[in-house]
């Protein structure tokens, strides 16, 4: 029969809903992964959940989008391993995507419910994201790279101040709540068809309230900050810019040592109180090679300043067995290399050791991994003599600044500042160094301690207690990737000298609160039937 000319004409979306919605949501989810879009990155998937798509279609769309987005996000891995990138990207993306399954279940059940139920459920859903991110700190050995909180390191420092109380988890919580609030408001406008004052969305209002709480913390603690600043140390950052594959070539040792010598001595006219080297600067263990020991002691003496250097260490255990450590040493200009050193506590899997070596040991046949490093256990700061007294510095090596508990332990043991020594040269001149530096901003705010970073070729500089980037080491062209030495006058806020933040004192209490919120939200929504679709949306 011919179509009735008075029948309503279906819209494009109604005629192509089978593929248009998944394609649009998938594309927007990938596109909005950029840090600048953090407050909208979850909105497409959350709004789609209100429409009650089939679980299989929803899950496959979200998992595919997250896998692609995270593979792009971690693309800096490809200079080292394409296989690792193509495994790790989809794995992290799929695990992050599990949050959307909670959204698919919860958001349709929230529509049309009493306001208190909706708000508790919203907080529970934001808390679920916190738990997913928290599991990434320990699941599969731990890879908490770029939580949502880290996306704010250059743009929204005001929101990040809540981390001094809740840890980075609180920042992620607020960002997710904002995404849910926007999605709920969009659902109210486009599906529920409310008009006038009834357009107001309680979820969006709650999200705005949480943002105001963060802003109040920012205003309270950062207003008139400069009047509380006092000198701490003049620090020289040495970037040797030794290519990763060249560093371990024994035939290149003389050339490498000459470059390190001349680059470090460029700090002499800068008159530093402290000179920093990046991770694993020397080609041989500093505490087991007399020539390396003499080398750094002569440099420190010429500088007339102490050095904190990244270098390997070895210890002889039972039956003469050697244990190797990725370490950091203090070199005193008068007393030489100090006996006490810091040994890295969180090692990089398949980089510094092979987990379950009997099972995965075959990987060593295809990659030059060498013998396993041993993990350190001591979180005590290193005491460094400065021109005016001494300072206790908590050291984090390589990606240890991704793990908030490591920095927190060092501050609890008395660290007055945190020092991150790293070597991101393995990953070329892409996004790795910048993404890595974002985590140091979080550690500075959480612990209310200055963070000094020194990289082999960048990112080097220092961050104050409130996450403000006070110095980035750049060349004349503005690049962080170069060989050279620069100095900066590091200050500290005297209000935080000898005082710990709430987060340092109480740790990850917000994780436990998040777990309770998840249970409360699930309990409230699970006790009620899913409302009919036409009741939850706009009636025709």
Short mmCIF file of C-alpha atoms in Angstrom, two decimals:
data_model
loop_
_atom_site.label_atom_id
_atom_site.label_comp_id
_atom_site.label_asym_id
_atom_site.label_seq_id
_atom_site.Cartn_x
_atom_site.Cartn_y
_atom_site.Cartn_z
CA UNK A 1 0.00 0.00 0.00
CA UNK A 2 1.24 3.51 -0.67
CA UNK A 3 2.34 5.48 2.34
CA UNK A 4 -0.25 7.71 3.95
CA UNK A 5 0.77 11.30 3.10
CA UNK A 6 -0.43 12.39 6.55
CA UNK A 7 1.89 9.98 8.38
CA UNK A 8 4.72 11.76 10.21
CA UNK A 9 7.97 11.70 8.24
CA UNK A 10 10.70 9.89 10.21
CA UNK A 11 13.80 11.92 10.91
CA UNK A 12 17.26 10.95 9.70
CA UNK A 13 18.14 9.62 13.17
CA UNK A 14 14.96 7.55 13.31
CA UNK A 15 15.64 6.03 9.89
CA UNK A 16 19.30 5.26 10.61
CA UNK A 17 19.30 4.74 14.36
CA UNK A 18 20.83 1.29 13.97
CA UNK A 19 24.24 2.67 13.00
CA UNK A 20 24.08 6.46 13.43
CA UNK A 21 24.01 6.48 17.23
CA UNK A 22 26.89 4.01 17.73
CA UNK A 23 28.98 5.74 15.07
CA UNK A 24 28.37 9.20 16.52
CA UNK A 25 28.98 8.19 20.12
CA UNK A 26 32.10 6.23 19.20
CA UNK A 27 33.59 9.07 17.16
CA UNK A 28 32.81 11.71 19.81
CA UNK A 29 34.22 9.53 22.59
CA UNK A 30 37.54 9.24 20.74
CA UNK A 31 37.61 12.92 19.78
CA UNK A 32 36.80 14.17 23.29
CA UNK A 33 39.62 12.26 24.97
CA UNK A 34 41.77 15.39 24.57
CA UNK A 35 42.60 16.97 27.98
CA UNK A 36 40.83 20.18 26.99
CA UNK A 37 37.55 18.25 26.71
CA UNK A 38 37.69 16.44 30.07
CA UNK A 39 34.41 17.97 31.26
CA UNK A 40 32.58 16.61 28.22
CA UNK A 41 34.46 13.42 27.35
CA UNK A 42 31.91 11.11 29.00
CA UNK A 43 28.80 12.99 27.89
CA UNK A 44 28.18 11.18 24.56
CA UNK A 45 28.24 7.72 26.15
CA UNK A 46 26.27 8.86 29.20
CA UNK A 47 23.55 10.56 27.15
CA UNK A 48 23.27 7.50 24.91
CA UNK A 49 22.76 5.36 28.02
CA UNK A 50 19.57 7.31 28.76
CA UNK A 51 18.19 6.03 25.43
CA UNK A 52 18.59 2.41 26.58
CA UNK A 53 20.53 0.97 23.66
CA UNK A 54 21.03 -2.77 23.57
CA UNK A 55 23.82 -3.79 25.93
CA UNK A 56 25.81 -5.64 23.29
CA UNK A 57 25.79 -2.67 20.87
CA UNK A 58 26.54 -0.21 23.66
CA UNK A 59 29.38 -2.25 25.16
CA UNK A 60 31.10 -2.99 21.85
CA UNK A 61 30.83 0.64 20.75
CA UNK A 62 32.28 1.98 23.99
CA UNK A 63 35.03 -0.62 24.27
CA UNK A 64 36.09 -0.05 20.65
CA UNK A 65 36.12 3.73 21.14
CA UNK A 66 38.05 3.53 24.40
CA UNK A 67 40.55 1.03 22.95
CA UNK A 68 41.21 3.33 19.98
CA UNK A 69 41.36 6.46 22.14
CA UNK A 70 43.85 4.94 24.59
CA UNK A 71 45.97 3.52 21.79
CA UNK A 72 46.21 7.05 20.39
CA UNK A 73 46.86 8.43 23.89
CA UNK A 74 49.75 5.97 24.41
CA UNK A 75 51.11 6.23 20.88
CA UNK A 76 54.41 7.50 22.30
CA UNK A 77 55.14 3.84 23.15
CA UNK A 78 55.70 2.86 19.53
CA UNK A 79 59.40 3.87 19.36
CA UNK A 80 60.01 1.16 21.99
CA UNK A 81 57.40 -1.47 21.21
CA UNK A 82 54.53 -1.63 18.74
CA UNK A 83 53.39 -4.90 20.31
CA UNK A 84 53.24 -3.32 23.76
CA UNK A 85 51.25 -0.37 22.41
CA UNK A 86 48.74 -2.59 20.62
CA UNK A 87 48.26 -4.65 23.79
CA UNK A 88 48.37 -1.95 26.46
CA UNK A 89 46.22 0.64 24.67
CA UNK A 90 43.19 -1.63 24.17
CA UNK A 91 43.67 -3.21 27.61
CA UNK A 92 43.61 0.12 29.46
CA UNK A 93 40.80 1.35 27.22
CA UNK A 94 38.67 -1.73 27.83
CA UNK A 95 39.21 -1.54 31.58
CA UNK A 96 38.34 2.17 31.65
CA UNK A 97 35.30 1.37 29.53
CA UNK A 98 33.84 -0.82 32.27
CA UNK A 99 32.57 2.38 33.89
CA UNK A 100 30.17 2.81 31.00
CA UNK A 101 28.52 -0.49 31.86
CA UNK A 102 27.61 1.02 35.22
CA UNK A 103 26.34 4.12 33.41
CA UNK A 104 24.25 1.95 31.04
CA UNK A 105 22.61 0.32 34.05
CA UNK A 106 22.23 3.38 36.30
CA UNK A 107 21.31 6.36 34.14
CA UNK A 108 18.00 5.01 32.73
CA UNK A 109 16.97 4.07 36.27
CA UNK A 110 17.68 7.60 37.47
CA UNK A 111 15.32 9.24 34.98
CA UNK A 112 12.06 10.30 36.61
CA UNK A 113 13.12 9.31 40.13
CA UNK A 114 12.87 11.63 43.15
CA UNK A 115 15.66 14.17 43.31
CA UNK A 116 17.44 12.69 46.39
CA UNK A 117 17.60 9.28 44.71
CA UNK A 118 18.99 10.76 41.51
CA UNK A 119 21.65 12.77 43.32
CA UNK A 120 22.87 9.86 45.43
CA UNK A 121 22.94 7.67 42.32
CA UNK A 122 24.89 10.36 40.47
CA UNK A 123 27.48 10.51 43.25
CA UNK A 124 27.67 6.72 43.22
CA UNK A 125 28.30 6.71 39.48
CA UNK A 126 31.07 9.30 39.83
CA UNK A 127 32.52 7.22 42.66
CA UNK A 128 32.49 4.16 40.39
CA UNK A 129 34.90 5.98 38.07
CA UNK A 130 37.17 6.63 41.06
CA UNK A 131 37.23 2.92 41.86
CA UNK A 132 38.05 2.00 38.26
CA UNK A 133 40.99 4.43 38.28
CA UNK A 134 42.12 3.17 41.68
CA UNK A 135 42.28 -0.42 40.43
CA UNK A 136 44.70 0.75 37.74
CA UNK A 137 47.25 1.55 40.48
CA UNK A 138 47.65 -2.13 41.29
CA UNK A 139 45.88 -4.29 38.69
CA UNK A 140 48.31 -6.18 36.42
CA UNK A 141 51.21 -4.67 38.35
CA UNK A 142 49.88 -1.11 38.15
CA UNK A 143 49.67 1.41 35.32
CA UNK A 144 47.76 4.50 36.58
CA UNK A 145 48.80 6.61 33.59
CA UNK A 146 46.78 9.79 32.96
CA UNK A 147 43.79 9.62 35.30
CA UNK A 148 41.15 12.24 34.53
CA UNK A 149 42.63 14.45 37.26
CA UNK A 150 45.92 14.70 35.34
CA UNK A 151 44.18 16.32 32.36
CA UNK A 152 43.81 19.52 34.40
CA UNK A 153 47.52 20.09 35.05
CA UNK A 154 47.80 23.11 32.75
CA UNK A 155 44.26 24.46 32.52
CA UNK A 156 42.17 24.10 35.71
CA UNK A 157 44.53 24.36 38.67
CA UNK A 158 41.67 25.71 40.79
CA UNK A 159 39.77 22.43 40.59
CA UNK A 160 42.90 20.42 41.41
CA UNK A 161 43.37 21.96 44.87
CA UNK A 162 40.88 19.50 46.34
CA UNK A 163 43.59 16.85 45.85
CA UNK A 164 45.30 18.11 49.02
CA UNK A 165 42.33 16.62 50.89
CA UNK A 166 41.08 13.73 48.74
CA UNK A 167 44.05 12.88 46.60
CA UNK A 168 43.80 12.93 42.81
CA UNK A 169 40.69 10.73 43.12
CA UNK A 170 38.66 13.73 44.30
CA UNK A 171 39.54 15.71 41.18
CA UNK A 172 38.48 12.84 38.92
CA UNK A 173 35.27 12.52 40.95
CA UNK A 174 34.33 16.15 40.32
CA UNK A 175 35.12 15.92 36.59
CA UNK A 176 32.95 12.80 36.19
CA UNK A 177 30.14 14.44 38.19
CA UNK A 178 30.28 17.39 35.79
CA UNK A 179 29.99 15.02 32.81
CA UNK A 180 26.98 13.27 34.35
CA UNK A 181 25.38 16.63 35.16
CA UNK A 182 25.71 17.78 31.53
CA UNK A 183 24.32 14.49 30.21
CA UNK A 184 21.38 14.66 32.63
CA UNK A 185 20.65 18.24 31.59
CA UNK A 186 20.76 17.25 27.92
CA UNK A 187 18.34 14.41 28.63
CA UNK A 188 16.02 16.84 30.43
CA UNK A 189 16.06 19.27 27.52
CA UNK A 190 15.83 16.93 24.56
CA UNK A 191 13.92 13.93 25.88
CA UNK A 192 11.90 14.90 28.91
CA UNK A 193 10.62 18.02 27.16
CA UNK A 194 10.46 20.17 30.29
CA UNK A 195 9.86 23.89 30.00
CA UNK A 196 10.44 26.93 32.18
CA UNK A 197 12.01 26.41 35.58
CA UNK A 198 11.40 22.67 35.33
CA UNK A 199 14.28 22.55 32.87
CA UNK A 200 16.64 22.87 35.80
CA UNK A 201 18.60 19.68 36.31
CA UNK A 202 19.41 18.73 39.94
CA UNK A 203 22.39 16.71 38.66
CA UNK A 204 23.87 19.72 36.89
CA UNK A 205 23.29 21.94 39.93
CA UNK A 206 25.07 19.41 42.15
CA UNK A 207 28.00 19.28 39.72
CA UNK A 208 28.25 23.07 39.80
CA UNK A 209 28.19 22.97 43.60
CA UNK A 210 31.12 20.51 43.64
CA UNK A 211 33.06 22.79 41.31
CA UNK A 212 32.37 25.71 43.66
CA UNK A 213 33.71 23.67 46.59
CA UNK A 214 36.96 23.16 44.67
CA UNK A 215 37.09 26.86 43.84
CA UNK A 216 36.62 27.80 47.50
CA UNK A 217 39.61 25.61 48.45
CA UNK A 218 41.65 27.29 45.72
CA UNK A 219 40.75 30.80 46.89
CA UNK A 220 41.39 29.98 50.54
CA UNK A 221 44.82 28.43 50.05
CA UNK A 222 46.33 30.32 47.12
CA UNK A 223 45.24 33.91 47.79
CA UNK A 224 48.27 36.12 48.54
CA UNK A 225 50.50 33.11 48.00
CA UNK A 226 53.54 35.18 47.09
CA UNK A 227 53.75 36.86 50.48
CA UNK A 228 54.36 33.44 52.07
CA UNK A 229 57.12 32.37 49.64
CA UNK A 230 60.62 31.92 51.06
CA UNK A 231 63.87 30.85 49.31
CA UNK A 232 64.57 27.13 49.33
CA UNK A 233 67.46 26.45 46.95
CA UNK A 234 68.94 27.52 43.65
CA UNK A 235 68.79 24.35 41.57
CA UNK A 236 70.59 23.52 38.32
CA UNK A 237 68.88 21.00 36.01
CA UNK A 238 71.30 19.06 33.80
CA UNK A 239 69.89 17.47 30.64
CA UNK A 240 72.63 15.29 29.06
CA UNK A 241 70.27 14.23 26.21
CA UNK A 242 72.02 10.89 25.76
CA UNK A 243 70.05 8.70 23.31
CA UNK A 244 68.61 5.68 25.08
CA UNK A 245 70.20 3.10 22.81
CA UNK A 246 73.61 4.82 22.91
CA UNK A 247 73.83 5.03 26.70
CA UNK A 248 74.58 1.32 27.16
CA UNK A 249 77.04 1.04 24.24
CA UNK A 250 80.43 0.53 25.93
CA UNK A 251 82.25 1.82 22.85
CA UNK A 252 80.52 5.17 23.33
CA UNK A 253 81.47 5.51 27.00
CA UNK A 254 84.32 8.06 26.58
CA UNK A 255 82.17 10.29 24.40
CA UNK A 256 79.22 10.02 26.78
CA UNK A 257 81.33 10.92 29.81
CA UNK A 258 82.82 13.95 28.01
CA UNK A 259 79.35 15.23 27.18
CA UNK A 260 78.12 14.71 30.74
CA UNK A 261 81.24 16.45 32.11
CA UNK A 262 80.97 19.53 29.90
CA UNK A 263 77.18 19.84 30.25
CA UNK A 264 77.38 19.61 34.03
CA UNK A 265 80.20 22.16 34.29
CA UNK A 266 77.94 24.63 32.46
CA UNK A 267 76.29 24.98 35.88
CA UNK A 268 79.41 26.58 37.46
CA UNK A 269 78.57 30.19 36.45
CA UNK A 270 74.96 29.61 37.56
CA UNK A 271 76.16 29.30 41.18
CA UNK A 272 73.67 26.56 42.20
CA UNK A 273 72.98 25.23 45.69
CA UNK A 274 72.11 21.85 44.18
CA UNK A 275 72.73 20.14 40.82
CA UNK A 276 70.31 17.49 39.55
CA UNK A 277 71.04 14.70 37.12
CA UNK A 278 68.34 12.53 35.51
CA UNK A 279 67.76 8.81 35.91
CA UNK A 280 70.62 6.34 35.25
CA UNK A 281 73.04 9.00 34.02
CA UNK A 282 76.27 7.05 34.52
CA UNK A 283 76.91 3.93 32.41
CA UNK A 284 78.22 1.92 35.39
CA UNK A 285 77.01 1.46 39.01
CA UNK A 286 78.11 4.40 41.09
CA UNK A 287 78.76 2.48 44.30
CA UNK A 288 80.71 -0.34 42.62
CA UNK A 289 82.88 1.42 40.06
CA UNK A 290 85.79 3.51 41.43
CA UNK A 291 86.19 5.46 38.18
CA UNK A 292 82.52 6.52 38.20
CA UNK A 293 82.79 7.49 41.84
CA UNK A 294 85.86 9.66 41.19
CA UNK A 295 84.15 11.20 38.18
CA UNK A 296 81.12 12.51 40.06
CA UNK A 297 83.17 13.55 43.10
CA UNK A 298 85.48 15.64 40.91
CA UNK A 299 82.47 17.26 39.28
CA UNK A 300 80.87 18.11 42.62
CA UNK A 301 84.14 19.56 43.84
CA UNK A 302 84.48 21.72 40.72
CA UNK A 303 80.87 22.87 41.11
CA UNK A 304 81.34 23.57 44.82
CA UNK A 305 77.82 22.27 45.20
CA UNK A 306 76.15 18.97 46.08
CA UNK A 307 74.69 16.80 43.36
CA UNK A 308 71.73 14.43 43.36
CA UNK A 309 72.40 11.94 40.60
CA UNK A 310 70.51 9.07 39.05
CA UNK A 311 72.78 6.03 38.74
CA UNK A 312 72.58 2.27 39.10
CA UNK A 313 73.67 0.60 42.34
CA UNK A 314 74.69 -2.97 43.14
CA UNK A 315 74.79 -4.87 46.39
CA UNK A 316 76.30 -8.27 47.11
CA UNK A 317 73.87 -10.59 48.81
CA UNK A 318 74.10 -14.15 50.02
CA UNK A 319 76.74 -16.31 48.34
CA UNK A 320 78.08 -13.24 46.52
CA UNK A 321 74.98 -12.84 44.36
CA UNK A 322 74.66 -9.32 42.97
CA UNK A 323 71.48 -7.31 43.27
CA UNK A 324 71.08 -4.35 40.91
CA UNK A 325 69.02 -1.26 41.77
CA UNK A 326 67.87 1.76 39.82
CA UNK A 327 69.02 4.36 42.33
CA UNK A 328 69.76 7.96 43.21
CA UNK A 329 72.81 9.16 45.16
CA UNK A 330 73.86 12.34 46.94
CA UNK A 331 77.36 13.60 46.15
CA UNK A 332 78.81 16.00 48.72
CA UNK A 333 81.47 18.41 47.34
CA UNK A 334 83.67 17.71 50.38
CA UNK A 335 82.69 14.22 51.54
CA UNK A 336 82.05 12.62 48.17
CA UNK A 337 79.42 10.00 47.33
CA UNK A 338 77.23 9.32 50.34
CA UNK A 339 76.70 5.76 51.51
CA UNK A 340 72.92 6.06 51.80
CA UNK A 341 71.06 6.06 48.52
CA UNK A 342 67.49 5.72 47.31
CA UNK A 343 66.53 2.56 45.40
CA UNK A 344 63.52 2.61 43.10
CA UNK A 345 60.54 0.83 44.69
CA UNK A 346 58.15 0.43 41.74
CA UNK A 347 59.84 -1.18 38.76
CA UNK A 348 58.67 -1.07 35.14
CA UNK A 349 57.36 -4.43 34.01
CA UNK A 350 59.17 -5.87 30.99
CA UNK A 351 61.53 -2.91 31.21
CA UNK A 352 63.34 -3.38 34.53
CA UNK A 353 62.13 -6.86 35.32
CA UNK A 354 60.12 -9.69 33.80
CA UNK A 355 57.12 -10.60 35.95
CA UNK A 356 56.58 -14.33 36.43
CA UNK A 357 59.93 -14.97 34.74
CA UNK A 358 59.41 -18.77 34.49
CA UNK A 359 56.33 -18.02 32.39
CA UNK A 360 57.43 -14.93 30.46
CA UNK A 361 61.22 -15.36 30.46
CA UNK A 362 61.16 -16.13 26.72
CA UNK A 363 60.52 -12.42 26.08
CA UNK A 364 64.16 -11.76 26.93
CA UNK A 365 65.18 -13.58 23.75
CA UNK A 366 63.51 -10.90 21.64
CA UNK A 367 64.23 -7.78 23.71
CA UNK A 368 67.50 -6.67 25.38
CA UNK A 369 66.11 -6.66 28.92
CA UNK A 370 69.10 -8.16 30.70
CA UNK A 371 68.85 -9.31 34.29
CA UNK A 372 66.05 -8.16 36.55
CA UNK A 373 66.52 -5.12 38.77
CA UNK A 374 65.60 -5.48 42.43
CA UNK A 375 63.01 -3.24 44.04
CA UNK A 376 63.98 -0.98 46.93
CA UNK A 377 62.02 -0.90 50.16
CA UNK A 378 63.14 2.27 51.94
CA UNK A 379 61.11 5.48 51.51
CA UNK A 380 63.39 7.64 53.67
CA UNK A 381 64.37 10.97 52.11
CA UNK A 382 67.96 11.76 51.16
CA UNK A 383 69.59 14.54 53.17
CA UNK A 384 71.35 17.04 50.92
CA UNK A 385 73.73 19.73 52.25
CA UNK A 386 72.83 23.14 50.89
CA UNK A 387 74.61 26.46 51.28
CA UNK A 388 72.22 27.35 54.09
CA UNK A 389 71.69 24.21 56.15
CA UNK A 390 70.47 20.92 54.70
CA UNK A 391 67.27 19.63 53.16
CA UNK A 392 65.49 16.26 53.17
CA UNK A 393 64.50 15.38 49.60
CA UNK A 394 62.10 12.59 48.73
CA UNK A 395 63.17 10.90 45.51
CA UNK A 396 60.95 9.32 42.85
CA UNK A 397 62.55 7.59 39.88
CA UNK A 398 60.98 7.33 36.44
CA UNK A 399 57.27 6.55 36.59
CA UNK A 400 57.15 6.35 40.40
CA UNK A 401 55.44 9.75 40.42
CA UNK A 402 52.38 7.99 38.97
CA UNK A 403 51.82 6.28 42.32
CA UNK A 404 50.53 8.71 44.97
CA UNK A 405 51.32 6.41 47.90
CA UNK A 406 55.07 6.54 47.15
CA UNK A 407 55.28 10.33 47.38
CA UNK A 408 53.00 10.36 50.41
CA UNK A 409 55.23 7.91 52.29
CA UNK A 410 58.29 10.05 51.66
CA UNK A 411 56.58 13.20 52.92
CA UNK A 412 55.41 11.34 56.01
CA UNK A 413 59.07 10.46 56.59
CA UNK A 414 60.00 14.14 56.50
CA UNK A 415 60.63 15.09 52.85
CA UNK A 416 60.69 18.87 52.45
CA UNK A 417 60.50 18.63 48.66
CA UNK A 418 60.12 15.87 46.09
CA UNK A 419 62.62 15.18 43.31
CA UNK A 420 61.68 13.20 40.19
CA UNK A 421 64.60 11.93 38.09
CA UNK A 422 63.57 10.29 34.85
CA UNK A 423 64.58 9.33 31.34
CA UNK A 424 61.74 9.63 28.81
CA UNK A 425 64.18 9.64 25.89
CA UNK A 426 63.12 6.09 25.07
CA UNK A 427 59.85 7.48 23.71
CA UNK A 428 61.14 10.18 21.39
CA UNK A 429 59.91 13.76 21.33
CA UNK A 430 56.19 13.09 21.50
CA UNK A 431 53.61 13.39 24.25
CA UNK A 432 55.24 11.06 26.79
CA UNK A 433 57.31 13.68 28.64
CA UNK A 434 54.37 16.08 28.93
CA UNK A 435 51.89 13.43 30.05
CA UNK A 436 54.44 12.17 32.55
CA UNK A 437 54.98 15.66 33.99
CA UNK A 438 51.24 16.00 34.61
CA UNK A 439 51.48 13.42 37.39
CA UNK A 440 54.13 15.46 39.20
CA UNK A 441 51.66 18.35 39.36
CA UNK A 442 49.21 16.08 41.19
CA UNK A 443 51.90 14.90 43.62
CA UNK A 444 52.85 18.52 44.40
CA UNK A 445 49.26 19.45 45.27
CA UNK A 446 48.47 16.27 47.21
CA UNK A 447 51.53 16.63 49.43
CA UNK A 448 51.86 20.44 49.43
CA UNK A 449 55.54 20.10 48.59
CA UNK A 450 57.58 21.58 45.72
CA UNK A 451 58.46 19.03 43.05
CA UNK A 452 61.75 19.25 41.14
CA UNK A 453 61.94 17.22 37.91
CA UNK A 454 65.03 16.41 35.90
CA UNK A 455 64.78 14.47 32.64
CA UNK A 456 67.47 13.23 30.31
CA UNK A 457 66.11 15.47 27.56
CA UNK A 458 62.98 16.95 29.22
CA UNK A 459 60.56 17.62 30.91
CA UNK A 460 62.74 19.40 33.51
CA UNK A 461 61.72 22.18 35.85
CA UNK A 462 59.90 22.73 39.13
CA UNK A 463 56.32 22.89 40.38
CA UNK A 464 55.17 24.66 43.53
CA UNK A 465 52.96 23.30 46.33
CA UNK A 466 49.80 24.40 44.54
CA UNK A 467 50.62 22.79 41.19
CA UNK A 468 51.78 25.99 39.46
CA UNK A 469 54.57 25.28 36.97
CA UNK A 470 57.21 27.81 37.95
CA UNK A 471 60.00 26.78 35.59
CA UNK A 472 60.31 24.62 32.50
CA UNK A 473 63.79 24.08 31.05
CA UNK A 474 63.64 25.04 27.35
CA UNK A 475 66.13 25.95 24.65
CA UNK A 476 66.10 29.13 22.56
CA UNK A 477 63.50 27.59 20.25
CA UNK A 478 61.16 26.78 23.13
CA UNK A 479 61.75 23.03 22.98
CA UNK A 480 62.19 20.87 26.08
CA UNK A 481 64.20 18.34 24.05
CA UNK A 482 67.81 19.48 24.05
CA UNK A 483 71.18 19.08 25.75
CA UNK A 484 71.95 21.81 28.25
CA UNK A 485 71.90 23.11 31.81
CA UNK A 486 69.68 25.77 33.34
CA UNK A 487 69.06 26.96 36.89
CA UNK A 488 66.03 28.20 38.80
CA UNK A 489 65.46 29.77 42.19
CA UNK A 490 63.12 27.38 43.96
CA UNK A 491 60.92 28.78 46.73
CA UNK A 492 58.55 27.15 49.19
CA UNK A 493 55.43 28.28 51.03
CA UNK A 494 56.34 28.73 54.68
CA UNK A 495 52.78 27.83 55.70
CA UNK A 496 53.54 24.25 54.68
CA UNK A 497 57.05 23.94 56.11
CA UNK A 498 56.90 21.10 58.62
CA UNK A 499 53.16 20.71 58.06
CA UNK A 500 51.41 17.85 56.27
CA UNK A 501 48.33 18.08 54.09
CA UNK A 502 45.11 16.30 55.01
CA UNK A 503 45.82 13.75 52.29
CA UNK A 504 49.29 12.99 53.65
CA UNK A 505 47.89 12.46 57.14
CA UNK A 506 44.87 10.37 56.18
CA UNK A 507 45.76 8.74 52.86
CA UNK A 508 43.21 7.28 50.45
CA UNK A 509 40.17 7.68 52.67
CA UNK A 510 38.24 8.97 49.66
CA UNK A 511 38.52 5.53 48.01
CA UNK A 512 36.59 4.02 50.93
CA UNK A 513 33.99 6.79 50.72
CA UNK A 514 33.65 6.13 46.99
CA UNK A 515 33.02 2.44 47.63
CA UNK A 516 30.24 3.37 50.07
CA UNK A 517 28.69 5.78 47.56
CA UNK A 518 28.68 3.07 44.89
CA UNK A 519 26.87 0.68 47.23
CA UNK A 520 24.36 3.34 48.26
CA UNK A 521 23.59 4.35 44.68
CA UNK A 522 23.29 0.76 43.49
CA UNK A 523 21.04 -0.08 46.44
CA UNK A 524 18.67 2.81 45.77
CA UNK A 525 18.38 2.14 42.04
CA UNK A 526 18.33 -1.62 42.30
CA UNK A 527 15.36 -1.60 44.66
CA UNK A 528 13.10 0.02 42.05
CA UNK A 529 11.84 -1.11 38.68
CA UNK A 530 13.18 0.39 35.49
CA UNK A 531 10.57 2.99 34.44
CA UNK A 532 8.91 2.59 31.02
CA UNK A 533 10.90 4.24 28.25
CA UNK A 534 8.09 6.64 27.33
CA UNK A 535 7.81 7.73 30.97
CA UNK A 536 11.51 8.48 31.19
CA UNK A 537 11.64 10.46 27.97
CA UNK A 538 9.61 12.90 25.99
CA UNK A 539 6.09 11.69 25.28
CA UNK A 540 4.91 11.88 21.70
#
